[in-house]
Amino acid sequence: MEIKKVTIIGVGAVGAVIASKLTSYLGKENVECLADGERKVRYERDGIFLNGEKQDFNFVESKNAHESDLIIIATKNLQLSQAIEMMKTACGKKTLILSVLNGLQSERDIAKVYGEENLLYGFVISLNSIHEGNKVECSDFGTVVFGEQNNAKTERTGALCELFEKSGMRFKNPDDIHLEMWKKFLINTVFNTLSAITRSPYGGFKHEVMQNLARKVGKEVVAVANAEGIALSEKVTEDAIAMMCHHDPYGKTSMLQDMEAGRKSENEFFCGTIVRLAERHNISTPCCEFLRDLIDGSEKIR
């Protein structure tokens, strides 16, 4: 199996990086970035700039999309339903689908429409960027992490490894994709939320009070993960604290950037998810519930 044609939906910070790498490798004609209506007009008029360089992306309306070997969804969760609708023309019987959205829900939503057969699980880690309008400044292009639902090493995961390797995109095909997804989910739930509420860049997590808050929230995420059958440990929180302290102290999480820009955040997919899953297992998660409500309140009154 060889991946020759790719469709990308979403050219924000994550999507722009992936689209840039794949366009350089496969050629502009073989990487279609779907955009409809005013968005397509704006992208073609204003362009997308990655680290100051205007990207030569192939913007295509969803109704005119060609069937591709691989569809990568790189929107925010709030735009997922729209992306699922947009990809219909590009999705054939053998088209692989890879979502790199934050959280745990996107694969479930995609499977409801397209089934599990051609769906891979994935996300992106260590991408450090500032996204403002049509400009993305990225100090670390990150790593795409992906795998089969059953963690098998297959011909198609091999083909995806080859695609990313040849395009220069860092990647990882772990032994347990679900454990890795929960590790990233813990980081999103803990650090995105706390940074957004306190308006703190990464440097804020050098303070003991912020680290202790992170540990309290992380403990609740670990408890829910364990109840879901995921062998997550509180060491993940400690490792994440250390990682935050080594980031650019002025860098910002995506949720903080959303809050500052007046965009609706992915709060319901982070703390909101923990609260919903905790109720299913009769687990108390007061910190996550409080943080969920604080973000919700902040968004409603701004």
GROMACS .gro file of N, CA, C and O in nm, residues 36-144:
model
  436
   36ASP      N    1  -1.464   2.569   0.210
   36ASP     CA    2  -1.584   2.607   0.139
   36ASP      C    3  -1.618   2.754   0.158
   36ASP      O    4  -1.581   2.816   0.258
   37GLY      N    5  -1.691   2.809   0.060
   37GLY     CA    6  -1.749   2.942   0.072
   37GLY      C    7  -1.648   3.052   0.100
   37GLY      O    8  -1.541   3.059   0.040
   38GLU      N    9  -1.686   3.138   0.196
   38GLU     CA   10  -1.604   3.254   0.230
   38GLU      C   11  -1.466   3.214   0.280
   38GLU      O   12  -1.368   3.285   0.257
   39ARG      N   13  -1.459   3.101   0.348
   39ARG     CA   14  -1.329   3.057   0.400
   39ARG      C   15  -1.230   3.031   0.286
   39ARG      O   16  -1.114   3.071   0.293
   40LYS      N   17  -1.276   2.965   0.181
   40LYS     CA   18  -1.188   2.938   0.066
   40LYS      C   19  -1.145   3.070   0.001
   40LYS      O   20  -1.027   3.087  -0.035
   41VAL      N   21  -1.239   3.162  -0.016
   41VAL     CA   22  -1.207   3.292  -0.074
   41VAL      C   23  -1.101   3.364   0.010
   41VAL      O   24  -1.003   3.419  -0.042
   42ARG      N   25  -1.119   3.361   0.141
   42ARG     CA   26  -1.025   3.429   0.232
   42ARG      C   27  -0.887   3.363   0.228
   42ARG      O   28  -0.785   3.433   0.226
   43TYR      N   29  -0.884   3.230   0.230
   43TYR     CA   30  -0.755   3.161   0.226
   43TYR      C   31  -0.679   3.194   0.097
   43TYR      O   32  -0.559   3.217   0.099
   44GLU      N   33  -0.750   3.193  -0.015
   44GLU     CA   34  -0.684   3.218  -0.143
   44GLU      C   35  -0.644   3.364  -0.156
   44GLU      O   36  -0.543   3.396  -0.220
   45ARG      N   37  -0.721   3.454  -0.095
   45ARG     CA   38  -0.689   3.597  -0.101
   45ARG      C   39  -0.575   3.634  -0.007
   45ARG      O   40  -0.480   3.702  -0.046
   46ASP      N   41  -0.585   3.587   0.118
   46ASP     CA   42  -0.490   3.630   0.221
   46ASP      C   43  -0.374   3.532   0.241
   46ASP      O   44  -0.268   3.571   0.291
   47GLY      N   45  -0.396   3.406   0.205
   47GLY     CA   46  -0.293   3.305   0.222
   47GLY      C   47  -0.281   3.255   0.365
   47GLY      O   48  -0.342   3.307   0.458
   48ILE      N   49  -0.201   3.151   0.383
   48ILE     CA   50  -0.164   3.097   0.514
   48ILE      C   51  -0.013   3.110   0.526
   48ILE      O   52   0.062   3.065   0.439
   49PHE      N   53   0.032   3.171   0.636
   49PHE     CA   54   0.176   3.191   0.656
   49PHE      C   55   0.224   3.104   0.771
   49PHE      O   56   0.167   3.106   0.880
   50LEU      N   57   0.327   3.026   0.745
   50LEU     CA   58   0.390   2.941   0.846
   50LEU      C   59   0.532   2.989   0.867
   50LEU      O   60   0.614   2.986   0.774
   51ASN      N   61   0.558   3.037   0.989
   51ASN     CA   62   0.689   3.095   1.021
   51ASN      C   63   0.731   3.201   0.917
   51ASN      O   64   0.845   3.205   0.872
   52GLY      N   65   0.634   3.285   0.883
   52GLY     CA   66   0.660   3.397   0.794
   52GLY      C   67   0.659   3.365   0.646
   52GLY      O   68   0.669   3.456   0.562
   53GLU      N   69   0.647   3.238   0.610
   53GLU     CA   70   0.651   3.197   0.469
   53GLU      C   71   0.510   3.162   0.421
   53GLU      O   72   0.442   3.078   0.480
   54LYS      N   73   0.467   3.227   0.313
   54LYS     CA   74   0.335   3.198   0.257
   54LYS      C   75   0.333   3.058   0.198
   54LYS      O   76   0.421   3.021   0.119
   55GLN      N   77   0.232   2.981   0.235
   55GLN     CA   78   0.222   2.842   0.191
   55GLN      C   79   0.144   2.831   0.060
   55GLN      O   80   0.042   2.899   0.042
   56ASP      N   81   0.192   2.746  -0.029
   56ASP     CA   82   0.127   2.726  -0.158
   56ASP      C   83   0.034   2.605  -0.152
   56ASP      O   84   0.060   2.500  -0.211
   57PHE      N   85  -0.077   2.621  -0.077
   57PHE     CA   86  -0.170   2.511  -0.058
   57PHE      C   87  -0.271   2.504  -0.172
   57PHE      O   88  -0.306   2.605  -0.233
   58ASN      N   89  -0.321   2.384  -0.192
   58ASN     CA   90  -0.421   2.357  -0.296
   58ASN      C   91  -0.560   2.355  -0.230
   58ASN      O   92  -0.605   2.252  -0.181
   59PHE      N   93  -0.626   2.472  -0.227
   59PHE     CA   94  -0.757   2.482  -0.164
   59PHE      C   95  -0.866   2.436  -0.261
   59PHE      O   96  -0.873   2.484  -0.375
   60VAL      N   97  -0.949   2.345  -0.214
   60VAL     CA   98  -1.053   2.284  -0.297
   60VAL      C   99  -1.185   2.285  -0.221
   60VAL      O  100  -1.188   2.253  -0.102
   61GLU      N  101  -1.294   2.320  -0.290
   61GLU     CA  102  -1.426   2.310  -0.227
   61GLU      C  103  -1.460   2.163  -0.206
   61GLU      O  104  -1.426   2.077  -0.289
   62SER      N  105  -1.528   2.133  -0.096
   62SER     CA  106  -1.556   1.993  -0.061
   62SER      C  107  -1.632   1.920  -0.171
   62SER      O  108  -1.608   1.801  -0.195
   63LYS      N  109  -1.723   1.989  -0.239
   63LYS     CA  110  -1.802   1.923  -0.345
   63LYS      C  111  -1.716   1.885  -0.465
   63LYS      O  112  -1.753   1.798  -0.545
   64ASN      N  113  -1.600   1.948  -0.479
   64ASN     CA  114  -1.510   1.920  -0.591
   64ASN      C  115  -1.391   1.834  -0.552
   64ASN      O  116  -1.299   1.814  -0.633
   65ALA      N  117  -1.391   1.784  -0.430
   65ALA     CA  118  -1.278   1.704  -0.383
   65ALA      C  119  -1.267   1.573  -0.460
   65ALA      O  120  -1.367   1.514  -0.502
   66HIS      N  121  -1.144   1.529  -0.478
   66HIS     CA  122  -1.119   1.400  -0.542
   66HIS      C  123  -1.102   1.292  -0.434
   66HIS      O  124  -1.058   1.321  -0.323
   67GLU      N  125  -1.134   1.170  -0.469
   67GLU     CA  126  -1.116   1.060  -0.375
   67GLU      C  127  -0.968   1.047  -0.342
   67GLU      O  128  -0.882   1.051  -0.431
   68SER      N  129  -0.937   1.033  -0.213
   68SER     CA  130  -0.797   1.028  -0.172
   68SER      C  131  -0.764   0.900  -0.098
   68SER      O  132  -0.853   0.825  -0.058
   69ASP      N  133  -0.635   0.877  -0.081
   69ASP     CA  134  -0.589   0.759  -0.007
   69ASP      C  135  -0.599   0.780   0.143
   69ASP      O  136  -0.613   0.685   0.219
   70LEU      N  137  -0.587   0.907   0.184
   70LEU     CA  138  -0.583   0.940   0.326
   70LEU      C  139  -0.651   1.074   0.349
   70LEU      O  140  -0.625   1.171   0.277
   71ILE      N  141  -0.740   1.079   0.449
   71ILE     CA  142  -0.800   1.203   0.494
   71ILE      C  143  -0.748   1.233   0.634
   71ILE      O  144  -0.756   1.148   0.722
   72ILE      N  145  -0.694   1.352   0.653
   72ILE     CA  146  -0.649   1.395   0.785
   72ILE      C  147  -0.739   1.508   0.832
   72ILE      O  148  -0.751   1.611   0.765
   73ILE      N  149  -0.802   1.489   0.947
   73ILE     CA  150  -0.888   1.592   1.004
   73ILE      C  151  -0.808   1.664   1.112
   73ILE      O  152  -0.765   1.604   1.210
   74ALA      N  153  -0.789   1.796   1.092
   74ALA     CA  154  -0.706   1.876   1.184
   74ALA      C  155  -0.778   2.002   1.228
   74ALA      O  156  -0.715   2.105   1.254
   75THR      N  157  -0.910   1.995   1.236
   75THR     CA  158  -0.988   2.108   1.287
   75THR      C  159  -0.984   2.108   1.440
   75THR      O  160  -0.914   2.028   1.501
   76LYS      N  161  -1.062   2.194   1.502
   76LYS     CA  162  -1.093   2.183   1.644
   76LYS      C  163  -1.217   2.093   1.657
   76LYS      O  164  -1.293   2.072   1.561
   77ASN      N  165  -1.240   2.040   1.777
   77ASN     CA  166  -1.355   1.954   1.800
   77ASN      C  167  -1.487   2.024   1.766
   77ASN      O  168  -1.582   1.960   1.721
   78LEU      N  169  -1.492   2.154   1.786
   78LEU     CA  170  -1.615   2.229   1.761
   78LEU      C  171  -1.652   2.231   1.613
   78LEU      O  172  -1.767   2.256   1.578
   79GLN      N  173  -1.555   2.207   1.525
   79GLN     CA  174  -1.582   2.204   1.381
   79GLN      C  175  -1.585   2.062   1.325
   79GLN      O  176  -1.592   2.043   1.203
   80LEU      N  177  -1.582   1.961   1.410
   80LEU     CA  178  -1.573   1.823   1.362
   80LEU      C  179  -1.695   1.782   1.280
   80LEU      O  180  -1.681   1.717   1.175
   81SER      N  181  -1.814   1.816   1.325
   81SER     CA  182  -1.935   1.774   1.251
   81SER      C  183  -1.933   1.831   1.110
   81SER      O  184  -1.974   1.763   1.014
   82GLN      N  185  -1.886   1.953   1.095
   82GLN     CA  186  -1.875   2.013   0.962
   82GLN      C  187  -1.771   1.939   0.878
   82GLN      O  188  -1.791   1.913   0.759
   83ALA      N  189  -1.658   1.904   0.940
   83ALA     CA  190  -1.554   1.831   0.869
   83ALA      C  191  -1.603   1.695   0.822
   83ALA      O  192  -1.572   1.651   0.710
   84ILE      N  193  -1.680   1.627   0.905
   84ILE     CA  194  -1.734   1.495   0.869
   84ILE      C  195  -1.823   1.506   0.746
   84ILE      O  196  -1.821   1.419   0.658
   85GLU      N  197  -1.898   1.613   0.737
   85GLU     CA  198  -1.984   1.634   0.621
   85GLU      C  199  -1.899   1.669   0.498
   85GLU      O  200  -1.926   1.620   0.387
   86MET      N  201  -1.798   1.751   0.515
   86MET     CA  202  -1.716   1.798   0.403
   86MET      C  203  -1.638   1.685   0.336
   86MET      O  204  -1.609   1.692   0.216
   87MET      N  205  -1.603   1.581   0.409
   87MET     CA  206  -1.513   1.479   0.357
   87MET      C  207  -1.582   1.370   0.274
   87MET      O  208  -1.515   1.281   0.220
   88LYS      N  209  -1.713   1.378   0.259
   88LYS     CA  210  -1.787   1.271   0.193
   88LYS      C  211  -1.737   1.243   0.052
   88LYS      O  212  -1.721   1.128   0.012
   89THR      N  213  -1.713   1.346  -0.026
   89THR     CA  214  -1.670   1.327  -0.164
   89THR      C  215  -1.528   1.270  -0.172
   89THR      O  216  -1.496   1.193  -0.262
   90ALA      N  217  -1.445   1.307  -0.077
   90ALA     CA  218  -1.305   1.261  -0.077
   90ALA      C  219  -1.288   1.120  -0.023
   90ALA      O  220  -1.183   1.059  -0.042
   91CYS      N  221  -1.390   1.068   0.043
   91CYS     CA  222  -1.379   0.939   0.112
   91CYS      C  223  -1.432   0.824   0.027
   91CYS      O  224  -1.551   0.817  -0.002
   92GLY      N  225  -1.340   0.735  -0.012
   92GLY     CA  226  -1.379   0.615  -0.085
   92GLY      C  227  -1.382   0.494   0.006
   92GLY      O  228  -1.362   0.504   0.127
   93LYS      N  229  -1.406   0.379  -0.054
   93LYS     CA  230  -1.418   0.256   0.026
   93LYS      C  231  -1.288   0.217   0.096
   93LYS      O  232  -1.291   0.151   0.199
   94LYS      N  233  -1.174   0.258   0.040
   94LYS     CA  234  -1.045   0.220   0.099
   94LYS      C  235  -0.968   0.340   0.156
   94LYS      O  236  -0.851   0.326   0.194
   95THR      N  237  -1.034   0.455   0.163
   95THR     CA  238  -0.967   0.575   0.213
   95THR      C  239  -0.943   0.565   0.363
   95THR      O  240  -1.035   0.541   0.441
   96LEU      N  241  -0.819   0.585   0.406
   96LEU     CA  242  -0.787   0.589   0.548
   96LEU      C  243  -0.830   0.723   0.605
   96LEU      O  244  -0.820   0.827   0.539
   97ILE      N  245  -0.877   0.721   0.730
   97ILE     CA  246  -0.918   0.844   0.798
   97ILE      C  247  -0.838   0.855   0.926
   97ILE      O  248  -0.837   0.765   1.009
   98LEU      N  249  -0.771   0.969   0.942
   98LEU     CA  250  -0.692   0.994   1.063
   98LEU      C  251  -0.734   1.127   1.122
   98LEU      O  252  -0.719   1.232   1.060
   99SER      N  253  -0.787   1.123   1.244
   99SER     CA  254  -0.817   1.246   1.317
   99SER      C  255  -0.701   1.276   1.410
   99SER      O  256  -0.653   1.187   1.481
  100VAL      N  257  -0.657   1.403   1.410
  100VAL     CA  258  -0.551   1.443   1.503
  100VAL      C  259  -0.606   1.545   1.603
  100VAL      O  260  -0.531   1.626   1.659
  101LEU      N  261  -0.736   1.539   1.628
  101LEU     CA  262  -0.800   1.631   1.721
  101LEU      C  263  -0.765   1.596   1.865
  101LEU      O  264  -0.734   1.481   1.897
  102ASN      N  265  -0.772   1.697   1.951
  102ASN     CA  266  -0.754   1.674   2.094
  102ASN      C  267  -0.872   1.596   2.151
  102ASN      O  268  -0.982   1.596   2.095
  103GLY      N  269  -0.851   1.533   2.264
  103GLY     CA  270  -0.960   1.466   2.334
  103GLY      C  271  -0.979   1.322   2.291
  103GLY      O  272  -0.895   1.263   2.220
  104LEU      N  273  -1.092   1.265   2.332
  104LEU     CA  274  -1.119   1.122   2.313
  104LEU      C  275  -1.241   1.095   2.227
  104LEU      O  276  -1.276   0.979   2.205
  105GLN      N  277  -1.307   1.198   2.177
  105GLN     CA  278  -1.438   1.182   2.118
  105GLN      C  279  -1.439   1.174   1.966
  105GLN      O  280  -1.528   1.113   1.907
  106SER      N  281  -1.343   1.234   1.898
  106SER     CA  282  -1.355   1.251   1.753
  106SER      C  283  -1.365   1.118   1.678
  106SER      O  284  -1.445   1.106   1.584
  107GLU      N  285  -1.286   1.018   1.718
  107GLU     CA  286  -1.292   0.889   1.649
  107GLU      C  287  -1.431   0.825   1.661
  107GLU      O  288  -1.480   0.764   1.567
  108ARG      N  289  -1.493   0.841   1.777
  108ARG     CA  290  -1.627   0.786   1.797
  108ARG      C  291  -1.727   0.853   1.704
  108ARG      O  292  -1.812   0.787   1.644
  109ASP      N  293  -1.716   0.984   1.690
  109ASP     CA  294  -1.809   1.058   1.605
  109ASP      C  295  -1.789   1.025   1.457
  109ASP      O  296  -1.884   1.012   1.381
  110ILE      N  297  -1.663   1.010   1.417
  110ILE     CA  298  -1.633   0.975   1.277
  110ILE      C  299  -1.685   0.835   1.246
  110ILE      O  300  -1.743   0.810   1.139
  111ALA      N  301  -1.665   0.742   1.339
  111ALA     CA  302  -1.707   0.603   1.318
  111ALA      C  303  -1.858   0.591   1.301
  111ALA      O  304  -1.907   0.501   1.230
  112LYS      N  305  -1.934   0.677   1.364
  112LYS     CA  306  -2.080   0.673   1.350
  112LYS      C  307  -2.124   0.695   1.206
  112LYS      O  308  -2.227   0.645   1.163
  113VAL      N  309  -2.045   0.770   1.130
  113VAL     CA  310  -2.079   0.802   0.991
  113VAL      C  311  -2.006   0.712   0.892
  113VAL      O  312  -2.065   0.663   0.795
  114TYR      N  313  -1.877   0.687   0.916
  114TYR     CA  314  -1.794   0.616   0.819
  114TYR      C  315  -1.752   0.477   0.862
  114TYR      O  316  -1.686   0.406   0.786
  115GLY      N  317  -1.788   0.437   0.984
  115GLY     CA  318  -1.751   0.306   1.033
  115GLY      C  319  -1.610   0.301   1.088
  115GLY      O  320  -1.532   0.396   1.074
  116GLU      N  321  -1.576   0.189   1.149
  116GLU     CA  322  -1.445   0.171   1.213
  116GLU      C  323  -1.340   0.115   1.118
  116GLU      O  324  -1.220   0.126   1.144
  117GLU      N  325  -1.383   0.056   1.007
  117GLU     CA  326  -1.292  -0.025   0.925
  117GLU      C  327  -1.168   0.050   0.879
  117GLU      O  328  -1.056  -0.002   0.886
  118ASN      N  329  -1.185   0.173   0.831
  118ASN     CA  330  -1.071   0.248   0.776
  118ASN      C  331  -1.026   0.361   0.867
  118ASN      O  332  -0.953   0.451   0.824
  119LEU      N  333  -1.067   0.357   0.993
  119LEU     CA  334  -1.038   0.465   1.086
  119LEU      C  335  -0.913   0.433   1.170
  119LEU      O  336  -0.904   0.327   1.232
  120LEU      N  337  -0.820   0.527   1.172
  120LEU     CA  338  -0.704   0.519   1.260
  120LEU      C  339  -0.723   0.616   1.375
  120LEU      O  340  -0.796   0.715   1.362
  121TYR      N  341  -0.656   0.589   1.485
  121TYR     CA  342  -0.663   0.677   1.602
  121TYR      C  343  -0.536   0.760   1.606
  121TYR      O  344  -0.427   0.709   1.578
  122GLY      N  345  -0.548   0.889   1.643
  122GLY     CA  346  -0.427   0.971   1.643
  122GLY      C  347  -0.441   1.105   1.712
  122GLY      O  348  -0.550   1.146   1.753
  123PHE      N  349  -0.328   1.173   1.723
  123PHE     CA  350  -0.321   1.307   1.781
  123PHE      C  351  -0.181   1.362   1.753
  123PHE      O  352  -0.096   1.292   1.695
  124VAL      N  353  -0.156   1.484   1.795
  124VAL     CA  354  -0.025   1.546   1.777
  124VAL      C  355   0.027   1.592   1.912
  124VAL      O  356  -0.048   1.648   1.993
  125ILE      N  357   0.154   1.566   1.939
  125ILE     CA  358   0.217   1.612   2.063
  125ILE      C  359   0.333   1.705   2.030
  125ILE      O  360   0.388   1.703   1.920
  126SER      N  361   0.368   1.788   2.128
  126SER     CA  362   0.490   1.871   2.127
  126SER      C  363   0.490   1.977   2.017
  126SER      O  364   0.596   2.032   1.987
  127LEU      N  365   0.374   2.006   1.958
  127LEU     CA  366   0.369   2.116   1.862
  127LEU      C  367   0.354   2.246   1.940
  127LEU      O  368   0.257   2.266   2.011
  128ASN      N  369   0.453   2.332   1.928
  128ASN     CA  370   0.458   2.457   2.004
  128ASN      C  371   0.440   2.574   1.907
  128ASN      O  372   0.528   2.602   1.826
  129SER      N  373   0.324   2.640   1.913
  129SER     CA  374   0.295   2.742   1.814
  129SER      C  375   0.210   2.854   1.871
  129SER      O  376   0.143   2.838   1.973
  130ILE      N  377   0.212   2.966   1.800
  130ILE     CA  378   0.122   3.077   1.824
  130ILE      C  379   0.044   3.099   1.694
  130ILE      O  380   0.104   3.119   1.588
  131HIS      N  381  -0.088   3.095   1.704
  131HIS     CA  382  -0.174   3.105   1.585
  131HIS      C  383  -0.259   3.230   1.597
  131HIS      O  384  -0.344   3.240   1.685
  132GLU      N  385  -0.236   3.325   1.507
  132GLU     CA  386  -0.314   3.448   1.505
  132GLU      C  387  -0.358   3.476   1.362
  132GLU      O  388  -0.276   3.501   1.273
  133GLY      N  389  -0.489   3.471   1.339
  133GLY     CA  390  -0.542   3.495   1.206
  133GLY      C  391  -0.489   3.393   1.107
  133GLY      O  392  -0.502   3.272   1.126
  134ASN      N  393  -0.427   3.441   0.999
  134ASN     CA  394  -0.373   3.351   0.897
  134ASN      C  395  -0.224   3.326   0.915
  134ASN      O  396  -0.157   3.277   0.824
  135LYS      N  397  -0.173   3.358   1.033
  135LYS     CA  398  -0.029   3.344   1.059
  135LYS      C  399  -0.005   3.244   1.172
  135LYS      O  400  -0.066   3.252   1.278
  136VAL      N  401   0.084   3.149   1.147
  136VAL     CA  402   0.124   3.049   1.245
  136VAL      C  403   0.275   3.059   1.266
  136VAL      O  404   0.352   3.046   1.171
  137GLU      N  405   0.314   3.088   1.389
  137GLU     CA  406   0.456   3.086   1.425
  137GLU      C  407   0.482   2.961   1.506
  137GLU      O  408   0.423   2.942   1.612
  138CYS      N  409   0.567   2.876   1.457
  138CYS     CA  410   0.584   2.743   1.516
  138CYS      C  411   0.731   2.716   1.546
  138CYS      O  412   0.814   2.710   1.455
  139SER      N  413   0.763   2.700   1.675
  139SER     CA  414   0.901   2.671   1.714
  139SER      C  415   0.930   2.522   1.718
  139SER      O  416   1.046   2.480   1.721
  140ASP      N  417   0.825   2.440   1.722
  140ASP     CA  418   0.840   2.294   1.720
  140ASP      C  419   0.723   2.237   1.640
  140ASP      O  420   0.607   2.260   1.674
  141PHE      N  421   0.752   2.166   1.532
  141PHE     CA  422   0.648   2.114   1.444
  141PHE      C  423   0.575   1.993   1.501
  141PHE      O  424   0.479   1.945   1.443
  142GLY      N  425   0.620   1.941   1.612
  142GLY     CA  426   0.548   1.835   1.680
  142GLY      C  427   0.565   1.698   1.618
  142GLY      O  428   0.638   1.678   1.520
  143THR      N  429   0.495   1.602   1.678
  143THR     CA  430   0.500   1.462   1.636
  143THR      C  431   0.359   1.408   1.619
  143THR      O  432   0.275   1.425   1.709
  144VAL      N  433   0.331   1.345   1.506
  144VAL     CA  434   0.201   1.281   1.484
  144VAL      C  435   0.208   1.141   1.544
  144VAL      O  436   0.295   1.061   1.510
   0.00000   0.00000   0.00000
